[in-house]
Amino acid sequence: MALIDIDRERGLLTVEFQGLDKLWTFKSRLEIPLAHVRGATHDPGMAREPKGIRVGGTHFPGVITAGRFRHDGERLFWDVKNPDKAVVIELADAETYDRLVIEVDDPRATVALVEQAVSHR
């Protein structure tokens, strides 16, 4: 699971990976400029979509999808074990990823946090 936070002073969306997710994703944190964040949705169905090609990370179907993937020309970053808690963060002008698909503790609160930050840029 991951914690998502907004740092308005630095203009960043941060994703902090917890526990073993650091191992599965090969990352401890991501920092995305808020200017590159288009929005977020709670999308449990996204976790059931084809993942594409794993570039780095872990994928055991039905158990965990974590790390970097490429699908239909998109660069995706995944960290999902429980699809019901998946949040999709759409990015624009991103240098590294087009979308983040992240499992969070409270998807609705996370979407509200991201959407509020995007609307107040």
mmCIF file of C-alpha atoms in Angstrom:
data_model
loop_
_atom_site.group_PDB
_atom_site.id
_atom_site.type_symbol
_atom_site.label_atom_id
_atom_site.label_comp_id
_atom_site.label_asym_id
_atom_site.label_seq_id
_atom_site.Cartn_x
_atom_site.Cartn_y
_atom_site.Cartn_z
ATOM 1 C CA MET A 1 0.000 0.000 0.000
ATOM 2 C CA ALA A 2 1.062 3.582 -0.499
ATOM 3 C CA LEU A 3 0.492 6.957 1.099
ATOM 4 C CA ILE A 4 -0.235 9.863 -1.229
ATOM 5 C CA ASP A 5 0.374 13.420 -0.093
ATOM 6 C CA ILE A 6 0.366 16.885 -1.635
ATOM 7 C CA ASP A 7 3.240 19.270 -0.861
ATOM 8 C CA ARG A 8 1.922 22.653 -1.988
ATOM 9 C CA GLU A 9 5.104 24.522 -1.029
ATOM 10 C CA ARG A 10 7.225 22.394 -3.329
ATOM 11 C CA GLY A 11 4.401 21.806 -5.835
ATOM 12 C CA LEU A 12 4.652 18.016 -5.612
ATOM 13 C CA LEU A 13 2.449 14.987 -5.355
ATOM 14 C CA THR A 14 4.373 12.390 -3.362
ATOM 15 C CA VAL A 15 3.740 8.660 -3.196
ATOM 16 C CA GLU A 16 5.407 6.863 -0.270
ATOM 17 C CA PHE A 17 5.496 3.076 -0.537
ATOM 18 C CA GLN A 18 5.024 1.166 2.701
ATOM 19 C CA GLY A 19 6.549 -2.084 3.943
ATOM 20 C CA LEU A 20 7.227 -4.757 1.336
ATOM 21 C CA ASP A 21 5.775 -2.564 -1.409
ATOM 22 C CA LYS A 22 9.199 -0.881 -1.513
ATOM 23 C CA LEU A 23 10.650 -4.243 -2.475
ATOM 24 C CA TRP A 24 7.923 -5.136 -5.010
ATOM 25 C CA THR A 25 8.037 -1.740 -6.776
ATOM 26 C CA PHE A 26 11.816 -1.188 -6.511
ATOM 27 C CA LYS A 27 10.959 2.296 -5.175
ATOM 28 C CA SER A 28 10.489 3.915 -1.804
ATOM 29 C CA ARG A 29 8.824 7.062 -3.149
ATOM 30 C CA LEU A 30 7.739 8.923 -6.261
ATOM 31 C CA GLU A 31 7.621 12.695 -6.578
ATOM 32 C CA ILE A 32 5.477 14.126 -9.385
ATOM 33 C CA PRO A 33 5.207 17.878 -10.072
ATOM 34 C CA LEU A 34 1.603 19.010 -9.478
ATOM 35 C CA ALA A 35 1.761 20.747 -12.848
ATOM 36 C CA HIS A 36 1.895 17.252 -14.411
ATOM 37 C CA VAL A 37 -1.105 15.850 -12.510
ATOM 38 C CA ARG A 38 -4.355 15.898 -14.508
ATOM 39 C CA GLY A 39 -6.582 14.184 -11.961
ATOM 40 C CA ALA A 40 -7.450 11.002 -10.102
ATOM 41 C CA THR A 41 -10.220 8.423 -10.104
ATOM 42 C CA HIS A 42 -11.151 5.464 -7.931
ATOM 43 C CA ASP A 43 -11.079 2.680 -10.518
ATOM 44 C CA PRO A 44 -11.171 -0.897 -9.187
ATOM 45 C CA GLY A 45 -11.730 -2.170 -12.757
ATOM 46 C CA MET A 46 -8.355 -0.827 -13.907
ATOM 47 C CA ALA A 47 -6.613 -3.579 -11.950
ATOM 48 C CA ARG A 48 -8.371 -6.153 -14.126
ATOM 49 C CA GLU A 49 -7.164 -4.579 -17.389
ATOM 50 C CA PRO A 50 -4.150 -5.975 -19.293
ATOM 51 C CA LYS A 51 -0.928 -4.808 -17.699
ATOM 52 C CA GLY A 52 1.287 -4.834 -20.760
ATOM 53 C CA ILE A 53 4.984 -5.553 -20.599
ATOM 54 C CA ARG A 54 6.722 -5.470 -17.233
ATOM 55 C CA VAL A 55 9.757 -3.210 -17.420
ATOM 56 C CA GLY A 56 10.746 -3.558 -13.778
ATOM 57 C CA GLY A 57 8.872 -4.802 -10.766
ATOM 58 C CA THR A 58 6.655 -7.685 -9.720
ATOM 59 C CA HIS A 59 3.578 -9.284 -11.256
ATOM 60 C CA PHE A 60 1.766 -12.324 -9.913
ATOM 61 C CA PRO A 61 -1.701 -12.303 -11.557
ATOM 62 C CA GLY A 62 -4.464 -12.027 -8.979
ATOM 63 C CA VAL A 63 -1.953 -11.357 -6.207
ATOM 64 C CA ILE A 64 0.153 -8.245 -6.893
ATOM 65 C CA THR A 65 1.099 -5.884 -9.681
ATOM 66 C CA ALA A 66 3.925 -3.514 -8.786
ATOM 67 C CA GLY A 67 6.507 -1.508 -10.676
ATOM 68 C CA ARG A 68 6.895 -0.180 -14.207
ATOM 69 C CA PHE A 69 4.870 -1.457 -17.165
ATOM 70 C CA ARG A 70 4.333 -0.427 -20.794
ATOM 71 C CA HIS A 71 0.941 -0.941 -22.416
ATOM 72 C CA ASP A 72 -0.183 0.418 -25.815
ATOM 73 C CA GLY A 73 2.567 3.043 -25.750
ATOM 74 C CA GLU A 74 1.702 4.193 -22.229
ATOM 75 C CA ARG A 75 4.137 4.135 -19.341
ATOM 76 C CA LEU A 76 2.370 2.944 -16.204
ATOM 77 C CA PHE A 77 3.466 2.591 -12.617
ATOM 78 C CA TRP A 78 1.549 0.017 -10.563
ATOM 79 C CA ASP A 79 1.326 -0.832 -6.878
ATOM 80 C CA VAL A 80 -1.878 -2.852 -6.389
ATOM 81 C CA LYS A 81 -2.758 -5.958 -4.412
ATOM 82 C CA ASN A 82 -6.410 -5.166 -3.639
ATOM 83 C CA PRO A 83 -8.174 -3.848 -6.780
ATOM 84 C CA ASP A 84 -11.022 -2.379 -4.694
ATOM 85 C CA LYS A 85 -8.573 0.197 -3.327
ATOM 86 C CA ALA A 86 -6.978 1.157 -6.661
ATOM 87 C CA VAL A 87 -6.687 4.832 -7.540
ATOM 88 C CA VAL A 88 -5.594 5.912 -11.022
ATOM 89 C CA ILE A 89 -3.684 9.190 -11.247
ATOM 90 C CA GLU A 90 -3.542 10.624 -14.773
ATOM 91 C CA LEU A 91 -0.389 12.537 -15.656
ATOM 92 C CA ALA A 92 0.328 15.000 -18.465
ATOM 93 C CA ASP A 93 3.705 16.088 -19.784
ATOM 94 C CA ALA A 94 5.237 13.482 -17.525
ATOM 95 C CA GLU A 95 8.822 12.554 -18.161
ATOM 96 C CA THR A 96 8.531 9.123 -16.584
ATOM 97 C CA TYR A 97 4.906 7.881 -16.376
ATOM 98 C CA ASP A 98 1.552 8.494 -18.077
ATOM 99 C CA ARG A 99 -0.500 6.976 -15.259
ATOM 100 C CA LEU A 100 -0.018 5.762 -11.714
ATOM 101 C CA VAL A 101 -2.230 2.911 -10.509
ATOM 102 C CA ILE A 102 -1.810 2.872 -6.744
ATOM 103 C CA GLU A 103 -3.523 1.017 -3.904
ATOM 104 C CA VAL A 104 -4.385 3.340 -1.028
ATOM 105 C CA ASP A 105 -6.150 2.879 2.291
ATOM 106 C CA ASP A 106 -8.994 5.313 1.505
ATOM 107 C CA PRO A 107 -9.559 5.721 -2.259
ATOM 108 C CA ARG A 108 -12.295 8.362 -1.968
ATOM 109 C CA ALA A 109 -10.244 10.587 0.337
ATOM 110 C CA THR A 110 -7.189 10.196 -1.903
ATOM 111 C CA VAL A 111 -9.141 11.126 -5.042
ATOM 112 C CA ALA A 112 -10.583 14.172 -3.231
ATOM 113 C CA LEU A 113 -7.086 15.228 -2.104
ATOM 114 C CA VAL A 114 -5.646 14.980 -5.616
ATOM 115 C CA GLU A 115 -8.643 16.621 -7.299
ATOM 116 C CA GLN A 116 -8.549 19.515 -4.828
ATOM 117 C CA ALA A 117 -4.831 20.047 -5.473
ATOM 118 C CA VAL A 118 -5.395 19.998 -9.239
ATOM 119 C CA SER A 119 -8.263 22.496 -9.060
ATOM 120 C CA HIS A 120 -6.187 24.918 -6.915
ATOM 121 C CA ARG A 121 -3.098 25.123 -9.093
#
